Amino acid sequence: AQPPGKPGVSAEDAAIQRFRAHAKPRQVAPPAALSAEEKNTIRRFKEAKPSVVFVSALLKNRDPKTHDVTKIPTGSGTGFVWDEWGHIVPNHHLISAEIGGKLFADVDEVEVTFSNGKTYKGRVIGYSFAYDIAVIQAFGPPEAMRPIPIGQSSNLRVGQSVLAIGNPYGLDHSLSTGVISALGREIAT
């Protein structure tokens, strides 16, 4: 519908123009004060972030006709720096390749990306299928290795707060919070 006296301008466009003529920028509200719990979470995240890495697994594939070798990405996920020697601990399922429903041997090569964005080659040096854990040797400079502080599971209490820092789907350093929901449980694998 055209407003009377203004050919070619719809009623909706006329309303938009009227509202736009009186528009003013809105004021941004001041930030709310952080609680002690939020400050603690932020501090812990900043402390742990340099120890959390992104792991990419690669499988070599040889073309049967050309004999060219290409690297196929088979998985990615999170790991953490265990020690200053470059030992990285990810889940085993990150480094075991399954393509088209067929389980291959462990991947041929891994790349480890640190929180500063630098990527280094790595090699799988150990794993436990039963516990879904692996150890990778990252070949980066010693100054890149920021071992995560470790605790002892016997000190955990049900209801205690926990933080999980990871790189899901290749997204950089996501944080989830939760609580210890139970202790002393075993799951058969």
Coordinates of N, CA, C and O in Angstrom, one line a residue:
A1 N 0.8 -1.2 0.0 CA 0.0 0.0 0.0 C 0.9 1.2 0.0 O 1.8 1.3 0.7
Q2 N 0.5 2.2 -0.8 CA 1.3 3.4 -1.0 C 0.6 4.5 -0.1 O -0.6 4.7 -0.1
P3 N 1.4 5.2 0.7 CA 0.9 6.3 1.5 C 0.4 7.4 0.6 O 1.0 7.7 -0.5
P4 N -0.7 8.1 0.9 CA -1.1 9.2 0.1 C -0.1 10.3 -0.1 O 0.6 10.7 0.9
G5 N 0.1 10.8 -1.3 CA 0.9 11.9 -1.6 C 2.4 11.5 -1.8 O 3.2 12.4 -2.1
K6 N 2.8 10.3 -1.6 CA 4.2 9.9 -1.8 C 4.2 8.6 -2.6 O 4.3 7.5 -2.2
P7 N 4.2 8.9 -3.9 CA 4.2 7.7 -4.8 C 5.6 6.9 -4.7 O 6.6 7.6 -4.6
G8 N 5.5 5.6 -4.8 CA 6.7 4.8 -4.7 C 7.2 4.5 -3.4 O 8.2 3.8 -3.2
V9 N 6.6 5.0 -2.3 CA 7.1 4.7 -0.9 C 6.0 4.0 -0.2 O 4.9 4.4 0.0
S10 N 6.3 2.8 0.3 CA 5.3 2.0 1.0 C 5.1 2.5 2.4 O 5.9 3.3 2.9
A11 N 4.0 2.1 3.0 CA 3.7 2.5 4.4 C 4.9 2.1 5.4 O 5.2 2.8 6.3
E12 N 5.4 0.8 5.1 CA 6.5 0.4 6.0 C 7.7 1.2 5.8 O 8.4 1.6 6.8
D13 N 8.1 1.6 4.6 CA 9.3 2.4 4.4 C 9.1 3.8 5.0 O 10.0 4.4 5.5
A14 N 7.9 4.3 4.9 CA 7.6 5.7 5.5 C 7.8 5.6 7.0 O 8.3 6.5 7.6
A15 N 7.3 4.5 7.6 CA 7.4 4.3 9.1 C 8.9 4.2 9.5 O 9.3 4.8 10.4
I16 N 9.7 3.5 8.7 CA 11.1 3.3 9.0 C 11.8 4.7 8.9 O 12.6 5.0 9.7
Q17 N 11.5 5.5 7.9 CA 12.1 6.8 7.7 C 11.7 7.7 8.9 O 12.6 8.5 9.4
R18 N 10.4 7.7 9.4 CA 10.0 8.5 10.5 C 10.8 8.1 11.8 O 11.3 9.0 12.5
F19 N 10.9 6.8 12.0 CA 11.6 6.3 13.2 C 13.1 6.6 13.1 O 13.8 7.0 14.1
R20 N 13.7 6.5 11.9 CA 15.1 6.7 11.7 C 15.5 8.2 12.0 O 16.5 8.5 12.4
A21 N 14.6 9.1 11.6 CA 14.8 10.5 11.8 C 15.0 10.9 13.3 O 15.7 11.9 13.6
H22 N 14.4 10.1 14.2 CA 14.5 10.4 15.6 C 15.4 9.5 16.3 O 15.5 9.5 17.6
A23 N 16.1 8.6 15.6 CA 17.0 7.6 16.3 C 18.2 8.2 16.9 O 18.8 9.2 16.4
K24 N 18.5 7.7 18.1 CA 19.7 8.2 18.8 C 20.5 6.9 19.2 O 19.9 5.9 19.6
P25 N 21.8 7.0 19.3 CA 22.6 5.9 19.8 C 22.2 5.6 21.3 O 22.0 6.5 22.1
R26 N 22.1 4.3 21.5 CA 21.7 3.9 22.9 C 23.0 3.8 23.8 O 24.1 3.5 23.3
Q27 N 22.8 4.2 25.0 CA 24.0 4.1 25.9 C 24.2 2.7 26.4 O 23.3 1.9 26.6
V28 N 25.5 2.4 26.4 CA 25.9 1.0 26.9 C 25.9 1.0 28.4 O 26.4 1.9 29.1
A29 N 25.3 0.0 29.0 CA 25.2 -0.1 30.4 C 26.6 -0.4 31.0 O 27.4 -1.2 30.3
P30 N 27.0 0.1 32.1 CA 28.3 -0.3 32.7 C 28.3 -1.8 33.1 O 27.2 -2.3 33.4
P31 N 29.4 -2.4 33.0 CA 29.5 -3.8 33.3 C 29.2 -4.1 34.8 O 29.6 -3.3 35.6
A32 N 28.5 -5.2 35.0 CA 28.3 -5.6 36.4 C 29.6 -6.1 37.0 O 30.5 -6.6 36.3
A33 N 29.7 -5.9 38.3 CA 30.9 -6.3 39.0 C 30.9 -7.9 39.0 O 29.9 -8.6 39.0
L34 N 32.1 -8.4 38.8 CA 32.3 -9.8 38.8 C 32.3 -10.4 40.2 O 32.8 -9.8 41.2
S35 N 31.7 -11.6 40.3 CA 31.6 -12.2 41.7 C 33.0 -12.8 41.9 O 33.8 -13.0 41.0
A36 N 33.2 -13.2 43.2 CA 34.5 -13.9 43.5 C 34.6 -15.2 42.8 O 35.7 -15.5 42.3
E37 N 33.5 -15.9 42.6 CA 33.6 -17.2 41.8 C 34.0 -16.9 40.3 O 34.8 -17.7 39.8
E38 N 33.4 -15.9 39.7 CA 33.7 -15.6 38.3 C 35.2 -15.1 38.2 O 35.9 -15.6 37.3
K39 N 35.7 -14.4 39.2 CA 37.1 -14.0 39.1 C 38.0 -15.2 39.2 O 39.0 -15.3 38.6
N40 N 37.6 -16.1 40.1 CA 38.4 -17.3 40.2 C 38.4 -18.2 39.0 O 39.5 -18.7 38.5
T41 N 37.3 -18.3 38.3 CA 37.2 -19.0 37.1 C 38.0 -18.4 36.0 O 38.7 -19.1 35.3
I42 N 37.9 -17.1 35.9 CA 38.7 -16.4 34.9 C 40.2 -16.5 35.1 O 41.0 -16.8 34.2
R43 N 40.6 -16.4 36.4 CA 42.0 -16.6 36.7 C 42.5 -18.0 36.4 O 43.6 -18.2 35.8
R44 N 41.7 -19.0 36.7 CA 42.1 -20.4 36.5 C 42.2 -20.7 35.0 O 43.1 -21.4 34.5
F45 N 41.3 -20.1 34.2 CA 41.3 -20.3 32.8 C 42.6 -19.7 32.2 O 43.3 -20.3 31.4
K46 N 42.9 -18.5 32.6 CA 44.1 -17.8 32.1 C 45.4 -18.6 32.4 O 46.3 -18.7 31.7
E47 N 45.4 -19.2 33.6 CA 46.6 -20.0 34.1 C 46.7 -21.3 33.3 O 47.8 -21.7 32.9
A48 N 45.6 -21.9 33.0 CA 45.7 -23.2 32.3 C 45.8 -23.1 30.8 O 46.3 -24.1 30.2
K49 N 45.3 -22.1 30.2 CA 45.2 -21.9 28.7 C 46.5 -22.3 28.0 O 46.5 -23.0 27.0
P50 N 47.7 -21.8 28.5 CA 48.9 -22.1 27.8 C 49.3 -23.6 27.8 O 50.1 -24.0 27.0
S51 N 48.6 -24.4 28.6 CA 48.9 -25.8 28.7 C 48.0 -26.7 27.9 O 48.2 -27.9 27.8
V52 N 47.0 -26.0 27.3 CA 46.0 -26.8 26.6 C 46.3 -26.6 25.1 O 46.5 -25.5 24.6
V53 N 46.3 -27.8 24.4 CA 46.7 -27.8 22.9 C 45.6 -28.4 22.1 O 44.7 -29.1 22.6
F54 N 45.7 -28.1 20.8 CA 44.8 -28.6 19.8 C 45.6 -29.7 19.0 O 46.7 -29.4 18.5
V55 N 45.1 -30.9 18.9 CA 45.8 -32.0 18.2 C 45.1 -32.4 17.0 O 43.8 -32.6 17.0
S56 N 45.8 -32.4 15.9 CA 45.2 -32.9 14.6 C 45.9 -34.2 14.2 O 47.2 -34.2 14.2
A57 N 45.1 -35.2 13.8 CA 45.7 -36.5 13.5 C 45.6 -36.6 11.9 O 44.6 -36.3 11.3
L58 N 46.7 -37.2 11.4 CA 46.8 -37.3 9.9 C 47.2 -38.7 9.5 O 48.1 -39.3 10.2
L59 N 46.6 -39.3 8.5 CA 46.9 -40.6 8.0 C 47.4 -40.5 6.6 O 46.8 -39.7 5.8
K60 N 48.5 -41.1 6.3 CA 49.1 -41.1 4.9 C 48.3 -42.0 4.1 O 48.0 -43.2 4.4
N61 N 48.0 -41.6 2.9 CA 47.2 -42.4 1.9 C 47.9 -42.4 0.6 O 48.3 -41.3 0.1
R62 N 48.2 -43.6 0.0 CA 48.9 -43.7 -1.2 C 47.9 -44.0 -2.3 O 47.2 -45.0 -2.2
D63 N 47.9 -43.1 -3.3 CA 47.0 -43.4 -4.5 C 47.5 -44.6 -5.2 O 48.7 -44.6 -5.7
P64 N 46.6 -45.6 -5.5 CA 47.1 -46.8 -6.1 C 47.6 -46.6 -7.6 O 48.4 -47.4 -8.1
K65 N 47.0 -45.6 -8.2 CA 47.4 -45.4 -9.6 C 48.6 -44.5 -9.8 O 49.5 -44.8 -10.5
T66 N 48.7 -43.4 -9.0 CA 49.8 -42.5 -9.2 C 50.9 -42.7 -8.2 O 52.0 -42.1 -8.3
H67 N 50.6 -43.4 -7.1 CA 51.5 -43.6 -6.0 C 51.8 -42.3 -5.3 O 52.8 -42.3 -4.5
D68 N 51.1 -41.3 -5.5 CA 51.2 -40.0 -4.7 C 50.7 -40.3 -3.3 O 49.7 -40.9 -3.1
V69 N 51.5 -39.7 -2.4 CA 51.1 -39.8 -1.0 C 50.4 -38.5 -0.5 O 51.0 -37.4 -0.7
T70 N 49.2 -38.6 0.0 CA 48.5 -37.4 0.6 C 48.2 -37.7 2.0 O 48.2 -38.9 2.5
K71 N 48.0 -36.6 2.8 CA 47.7 -36.8 4.2 C 46.2 -36.5 4.4 O 45.7 -35.5 3.9
I72 N 45.5 -37.4 5.0 CA 44.1 -37.3 5.3 C 43.9 -37.0 6.7 O 44.3 -37.7 7.6
P73 N 43.2 -35.8 7.0 CA 42.9 -35.6 8.4 C 41.8 -36.6 8.9 O 40.8 -36.8 8.2
T74 N 42.1 -37.2 10.0 CA 41.2 -38.2 10.5 C 40.6 -37.9 11.9 O 39.6 -38.5 12.3
G75 N 41.1 -36.9 12.5 CA 40.5 -36.5 13.8 C 41.2 -35.3 14.4 O 42.3 -35.0 14.0
S76 N 40.5 -34.7 15.3 CA 41.2 -33.5 16.0 C 40.5 -33.4 17.4 O 39.4 -33.9 17.6
G77 N 41.2 -32.7 18.2 CA 40.6 -32.5 19.6 C 41.7 -31.9 20.5 O 42.6 -31.3 20.0
T78 N 41.4 -32.1 21.8 CA 42.2 -31.4 22.8 C 43.2 -32.3 23.5 O 42.9 -33.5 23.7
G79 N 44.3 -31.8 23.9 CA 45.3 -32.4 24.7 C 45.9 -31.4 25.7 O 45.5 -30.2 25.6
F80 N 46.8 -31.9 26.5 CA 47.4 -30.9 27.4 C 48.9 -31.3 27.6 O 49.3 -32.4 27.3
V81 N 49.7 -30.3 27.9 CA 51.1 -30.5 28.0 C 51.4 -31.1 29.4 O 51.0 -30.5 30.4
W82 N 52.0 -32.3 29.4 CA 52.3 -33.0 30.6 C 53.5 -32.6 31.3 O 53.6 -32.4 32.5
D83 N 54.6 -32.4 30.5 CA 55.9 -32.0 31.1 C 56.7 -31.1 30.1 O 56.3 -30.8 29.0
E84 N 57.8 -30.6 30.6 CA 58.6 -29.7 29.9 C 59.3 -30.3 28.7 O 60.0 -29.7 27.9
W85 N 59.3 -31.7 28.6 CA 59.9 -32.4 27.5 C 59.0 -32.6 26.3 O 59.4 -33.2 25.3
G86 N 57.8 -32.0 26.3 CA 56.9 -32.0 25.2 C 56.0 -33.2 25.1 O 55.5 -33.5 24.0
H87 N 55.8 -33.9 26.2 CA 54.8 -35.0 26.2 C 53.4 -34.4 26.3 O 53.1 -33.6 27.2
I88 N 52.6 -34.7 25.4 CA 51.2 -34.2 25.3 C 50.3 -35.4 25.5 O 50.5 -36.5 25.0
V89 N 49.2 -35.1 26.3 CA 48.2 -36.2 26.6 C 46.9 -35.8 26.0 O 46.2 -34.9 26.4
P90 N 46.5 -36.6 24.9 CA 45.1 -36.4 24.4 C 44.3 -37.8 24.6 O 44.9 -38.7 25.2
N91 N 43.1 -37.8 24.1 CA 42.4 -39.1 24.2 C 42.9 -40.0 23.0 O 43.3 -39.5 22.0
H92 N 42.9 -41.3 23.3 CA 43.3 -42.2 22.2 C 42.5 -42.2 21.0 O 43.0 -42.3 19.9
H93 N 41.2 -42.0 21.1 CA 40.3 -42.0 20.0 C 40.7 -40.8 19.0 O 40.3 -40.9 17.8
L94 N 41.4 -39.8 19.4 CA 41.9 -38.8 18.5 C 42.9 -39.3 17.5 O 43.1 -38.8 16.4
I95 N 43.7 -40.3 18.0 CA 44.8 -40.7 17.1 C 44.6 -42.1 16.5 O 45.5 -42.7 15.9
S96 N 43.4 -42.7 16.7 CA 43.1 -43.9 16.0 C 42.2 -43.6 14.8 O 41.2 -43.0 15.0
A97 N 42.6 -44.0 13.6 CA 41.8 -43.5 12.4 C 40.8 -44.6 12.1 O 41.0 -45.7 12.0
E98 N 39.6 -44.0 11.8 CA 38.5 -44.9 11.3 C 37.9 -44.1 10.1 O 37.4 -43.0 10.2
I99 N 38.0 -44.8 9.0 CA 37.5 -44.2 7.7 C 36.6 -45.2 7.1 O 36.9 -46.3 6.9
G100 N 35.4 -44.7 6.8 CA 34.4 -45.6 6.1 C 34.0 -46.8 7.0 O 33.7 -47.8 6.4
G101 N 34.0 -46.6 8.3 CA 33.7 -47.7 9.2 C 34.8 -48.7 9.4 O 34.6 -49.7 10.2
K102 N 35.9 -48.6 8.8 CA 37.0 -49.5 8.9 C 38.1 -48.9 9.8 O 38.5 -47.8 9.6
L103 N 38.4 -49.6 10.9 CA 39.4 -49.1 11.8 C 40.8 -49.4 11.3 O 41.2 -50.5 11.0
F104 N 41.6 -48.3 11.2 CA 43.0 -48.5 10.7 C 43.9 -48.5 12.0 O 43.4 -48.3 13.1
A105 N 45.1 -48.7 11.7 CA 46.1 -48.6 12.8 C 46.2 -47.1 13.3 O 45.5 -46.2 12.6
D106 N 46.9 -46.8 14.3 CA 47.0 -45.5 14.8 C 47.6 -44.6 13.6 O 48.3 -45.1 12.7
V107 N 47.3 -43.3 13.7 CA 47.6 -42.4 12.6 C 49.1 -42.3 12.4 O 49.9 -42.6 13.3
D108 N 49.5 -41.9 11.3 CA 50.9 -41.8 10.9 C 51.6 -40.5 11.5 O 52.8 -40.5 11.8
E109 N 50.8 -39.5 11.6 CA 51.4 -38.2 12.0 C 50.4 -37.4 12.8 O 49.2 -37.5 12.6
V110 N 50.9 -36.5 13.7 CA 50.0 -35.6 14.4 C 50.7 -34.2 14.4 O 51.9 -34.1 14.2
E111 N 49.8 -33.2 14.5 CA 50.3 -31.9 14.6 C 49.7 -31.3 15.9 O 48.5 -31.6 16.2
V112 N 50.5 -30.6 16.6 CA 50.1 -30.0 17.9 C 50.1 -28.5 17.8 O 51.2 -27.9 17.5
T113 N 49.0 -27.8 18.0 CA 48.9 -26.4 18.0 C 48.8 -25.8 19.4 O 47.8 -26.2 20.1
F114 N 49.7 -25.0 19.7 CA 49.7 -24.4 21.1 C 48.8 -23.1 21.2 O 48.4 -22.6 20.1
S115 N 48.6 -22.6 22.4 CA 47.7 -21.5 22.6 C 48.2 -20.2 21.9 O 47.5 -19.3 21.6
N116 N 49.5 -20.2 21.6 CA 50.1 -19.0 20.8 C 49.9 -19.1 19.3 O 50.3 -18.3 18.6
G117 N 49.2 -20.2 18.9 CA 48.9 -20.4 17.5 C 50.0 -21.1 16.7 O 49.8 -21.4 15.5
K118 N 51.1 -21.4 17.3 CA 52.2 -22.1 16.6 C 52.0 -23.6 16.6 O 51.5 -24.2 17.6
T119 N 52.2 -24.3 15.5 CA 52.0 -25.7 15.3 C 53.3 -26.4 15.1 O 54.2 -26.0 14.4
Y120 N 53.4 -27.6 15.8 CA 54.6 -28.4 15.7 C 54.2 -29.8 15.4 O 53.1 -30.3 15.8
K121 N 55.1 -30.6 14.7 CA 54.9 -32.0 14.5 C 55.0 -32.8 15.8 O 55.7 -32.3 16.7
G122 N 54.3 -33.9 15.8 CA 54.4 -34.8 16.9 C 54.3 -36.2 16.5 O 54.1 -36.5 15.3
R123 N 54.6 -37.1 17.4 CA 54.6 -38.6 17.1 C 53.9 -39.3 18.3 O 54.2 -39.0 19.5
V124 N 53.1 -40.2 18.0 CA 52.4 -41.0 19.1 C 53.5 -42.0 19.6 O 54.1 -42.7 18.9
I125 N 53.7 -41.9 21.0 CA 54.7 -42.8 21.6 C 54.1 -43.8 22.6 O 54.8 -44.6 23.1
G126 N 52.8 -43.6 22.8 CA 52.2 -44.6 23.7 C 50.7 -44.3 23.8 O 50.2 -43.3 23.4
Y127 N 49.9 -45.4 24.2 CA 48.5 -45.2 24.3 C 47.9 -46.4 25.1 O 48.5 -47.4 25.3
S128 N 46.7 -46.2 25.6 CA 45.9 -47.2 26.2 C 44.5 -47.1 25.6 O 43.8 -46.2 25.8
F129 N 44.2 -48.1 24.8 CA 42.8 -48.2 24.2 C 41.8 -48.3 25.3 O 40.7 -47.7 25.3
A130 N 42.1 -49.1 26.4 CA 41.1 -49.4 27.4 C 40.7 -48.1 28.2 O 39.6 -47.9 28.6
Y131 N 41.7 -47.2 28.4 CA 41.5 -46.0 29.1 C 41.3 -44.8 28.2 O 41.1 -43.7 28.7
D132 N 41.3 -45.0 26.9 CA 41.1 -43.9 25.9 C 42.1 -42.7 26.2 O 41.7 -41.6 26.3
I133 N 43.4 -43.1 26.3 CA 44.4 -42.1 26.6 C 45.6 -42.4 25.7 O 45.9 -43.5 25.4
A134 N 46.3 -41.3 25.3 CA 47.5 -41.5 24.5 C 48.6 -40.5 25.0 O 48.3 -39.6 25.8
V135 N 49.8 -40.7 24.5 CA 50.9 -39.8 24.8 C 51.5 -39.5 23.4 O 51.9 -40.4 22.7
I136 N 51.7 -38.2 23.2 CA 52.3 -37.7 22.0 C 53.6 -37.0 22.4 O 53.6 -36.3 23.3
Q137 N 54.7 -37.2 21.6 CA 55.9 -36.4 21.7 C 55.8 -35.2 20.7 O 55.7 -35.5 19.5
A138 N 55.7 -34.0 21.2 CA 55.6 -32.8 20.4 C 57.1 -32.3 20.2 O 57.9 -32.3 21.1
F139 N 57.4 -32.0 18.9 CA 58.7 -31.5 18.6 C 58.8 -30.0 18.5 O 59.0 -29.4 17.4
G140 N 58.5 -29.3 19.6 CA 58.6 -27.9 19.6 C 59.7 -27.4 20.6 O 60.2 -28.2 21.3
P141 N 59.9 -26.1 20.6 CA 61.0 -25.6 21.5 C 60.5 -25.8 23.0 O 59.4 -25.7 23.3
P142 N 61.5 -26.0 23.9 CA 61.2 -26.1 25.3 C 60.3 -25.0 25.9 O 59.5 -25.2 26.7
E143 N 60.6 -23.8 25.4 CA 59.8 -22.6 26.0 C 58.3 -22.7 25.6 O 57.5 -22.0 26.2
A144 N 58.0 -23.5 24.6 CA 56.6 -23.6 24.3 C 55.8 -24.6 25.2 O 54.6 -24.6 25.3
M145 N 56.6 -25.4 25.9 CA 56.0 -26.5 26.8 C 55.7 -25.9 28.2 O 56.6 -25.6 28.9
R146 N 54.4 -25.7 28.4 CA 54.0 -25.2 29.7 C 53.1 -26.3 30.4 O 51.9 -26.4 30.2
P147 N 53.8 -27.1 31.2 CA 53.1 -28.2 31.8 C 51.9 -27.8 32.7 O 52.0 -26.7 33.4
I148 N 50.8 -28.5 32.6 CA 49.6 -28.1 33.4 C 49.9 -28.6 34.8 O 50.5 -29.7 35.0
P149 N 49.5 -27.9 35.8 CA 49.6 -28.4 37.2 C 48.8 -29.6 37.4 O 47.7 -29.7 36.8
I150 N 49.3 -30.6 38.1 CA 48.5 -31.8 38.3 C 48.0 -31.9 39.7 O 48.7 -31.4 40.6
G151 N 46.9 -32.6 39.9 CA 46.4 -32.8 41.2 C 46.4 -34.3 41.5 O 46.9 -35.1 40.8
Q152 N 45.6 -34.7 42.6 CA 45.5 -36.1 43.0 C 44.0 -36.4 43.2 O 43.3 -35.6 43.9
S153 N 43.6 -37.4 42.5 CA 42.1 -37.7 42.5 C 41.6 -38.0 43.9 O 40.4 -37.8 44.2
S154 N 42.4 -38.5 44.8 CA 42.0 -38.8 46.2 C 41.6 -37.5 46.9 O 40.9 -37.6 47.9
N155 N 42.0 -36.3 46.4 CA 41.6 -35.1 47.0 C 40.3 -34.5 46.6 O 39.8 -33.5 47.1
L156 N 39.7 -35.2 45.5 CA 38.4 -34.7 45.0 C 37.2 -34.9 46.0 O 37.2 -35.9 46.7
R157 N 36.2 -34.1 45.9 CA 35.0 -34.2 46.7 C 33.8 -34.0 45.8 O 33.8 -33.1 45.0
V158 N 32.8 -34.8 46.1 CA 31.5 -34.6 45.3 C 31.0 -33.2 45.6 O 30.9 -32.8 46.7
G159 N 30.6 -32.5 44.5 CA 30.1 -31.2 44.6 C 31.2 -30.1 44.4 O 30.9 -28.9 44.2
Q160 N 32.4 -30.5 44.3 CA 33.5 -29.6 44.0 C 33.4 -29.1 42.6 O 33.1 -29.9 41.7
S161 N 33.7 -27.8 42.4 CA 33.7 -27.2 41.0 C 34.8 -27.7 40.2 O 35.9 -27.9 40.7
V162 N 34.6 -27.9 38.9 CA 35.6 -28.3 38.0 C 35.5 -27.5 36.7 O 34.4 -27.0 36.4
L163 N 36.6 -27.3 36.0 CA 36.6 -26.6 34.7 C 37.1 -27.5 33.7 O 38.1 -28.3 33.9
A164 N 36.6 -27.5 32.5 CA 37.1 -28.2 31.3 C 37.4 -27.2 30.2 O 36.5 -26.4 29.8
I165 N 38.6 -27.2 29.8 CA 39.1 -26.3 28.7 C 39.5 -27.2 27.5 O 40.2 -28.2 27.7
G166 N 38.9 -26.9 26.4 CA 39.2 -27.7 25.2 C 39.0 -26.9 23.9 O 38.8 -25.7 23.9
N167 N 39.2 -27.7 22.8 CA 39.1 -27.1 21.5 C 38.1 -27.9 20.7 O 38.5 -28.5 19.7
P168 N 36.8 -27.9 21.1 CA 35.9 -28.7 20.3 C 35.7 -28.2 18.9 O 35.6 -27.0 18.7
Y169 N 35.7 -29.1 17.9 CA 35.5 -28.8 16.5 C 36.5 -27.8 16.0 O 36.2 -27.0 15.1
G170 N 37.7 -27.8 16.6 CA 38.7 -26.8 16.2 C 38.5 -25.4 16.7 O 39.2 -24.5 16.3
L171 N 37.5 -25.2 17.5 CA 37.2 -23.9 18.1 C 38.2 -23.6 19.2 O 38.4 -24.5 20.1
D172 N 38.8 -22.5 19.2 CA 39.9 -22.2 20.1 C 39.5 -22.0 21.6 O 38.7 -21.1 21.9
H173 N 40.0 -22.8 22.5 CA 39.9 -22.7 23.9 C 38.5 -22.3 24.4 O 38.3 -21.2 24.8
S174 N 37.7 -23.3 24.5 CA 36.3 -23.2 25.0 C 36.4 -23.6 26.5 O 37.2 -24.5 26.9
L175 N 35.6 -23.0 27.3 CA 35.5 -23.3 28.7 C 34.1 -23.8 29.1 O 33.1 -23.2 28.8
S176 N 34.1 -24.9 29.8 CA 32.8 -25.4 30.4 C 33.1 -25.6 31.9 O 34.2 -25.9 32.3
T177 N 32.0 -25.4 32.7 CA 32.1 -25.6 34.1 C 31.2 -26.7 34.5 O 30.2 -27.0 33.9
G178 N 31.5 -27.3 35.7 CA 30.6 -28.3 36.2 C 31.0 -28.7 37.6 O 31.7 -27.9 38.3
V179 N 30.5 -29.8 38.1 CA 30.8 -30.2 39.4 C 31.2 -31.7 39.4 O 30.8 -32.5 38.5
I180 N 32.0 -32.2 40.4 CA 32.2 -33.6 40.6 C 30.9 -34.2 41.0 O 30.4 -33.9 42.1
S181 N 30.4 -35.1 40.2 CA 29.1 -35.7 40.5 C 29.2 -37.0 41.3 O 28.2 -37.3 41.9
A182 N 30.3 -37.7 41.2 CA 30.4 -38.9 41.9 C 31.9 -39.3 41.9 O 32.7 -38.8 41.1
L183 N 32.2 -40.2 42.9 CA 33.6 -40.7 43.0 C 33.6 -42.2 43.1 O 32.6 -42.8 43.4
G184 N 34.7 -42.9 42.7 CA 34.8 -44.3 42.9 C 34.0 -45.1 41.9 O 33.7 -46.3 42.2
R185 N 33.6 -44.6 40.8 CA 32.9 -45.4 39.8 C 33.8 -45.8 38.7 O 34.7 -45.1 38.2
E186 N 33.6 -47.0 38.2 CA 34.3 -47.6 37.1 C 33.3 -48.0 36.0 O 32.3 -48.5 36.3
I187 N 33.7 -47.7 34.8 CA 32.9 -48.1 33.6 C 33.7 -49.1 32.8 O 34.8 -48.8 32.4
A188 N 33.1 -50.2 32.6 CA 33.7 -51.3 31.8 C 33.9 -50.8 30.3 O 32.9 -50.2 29.8
T189 N 35.0 -51.0 29.7 CA 35.3 -50.6 28.3 C 35.6 -51.8 27.5 O 35.9 -52.9 28.0

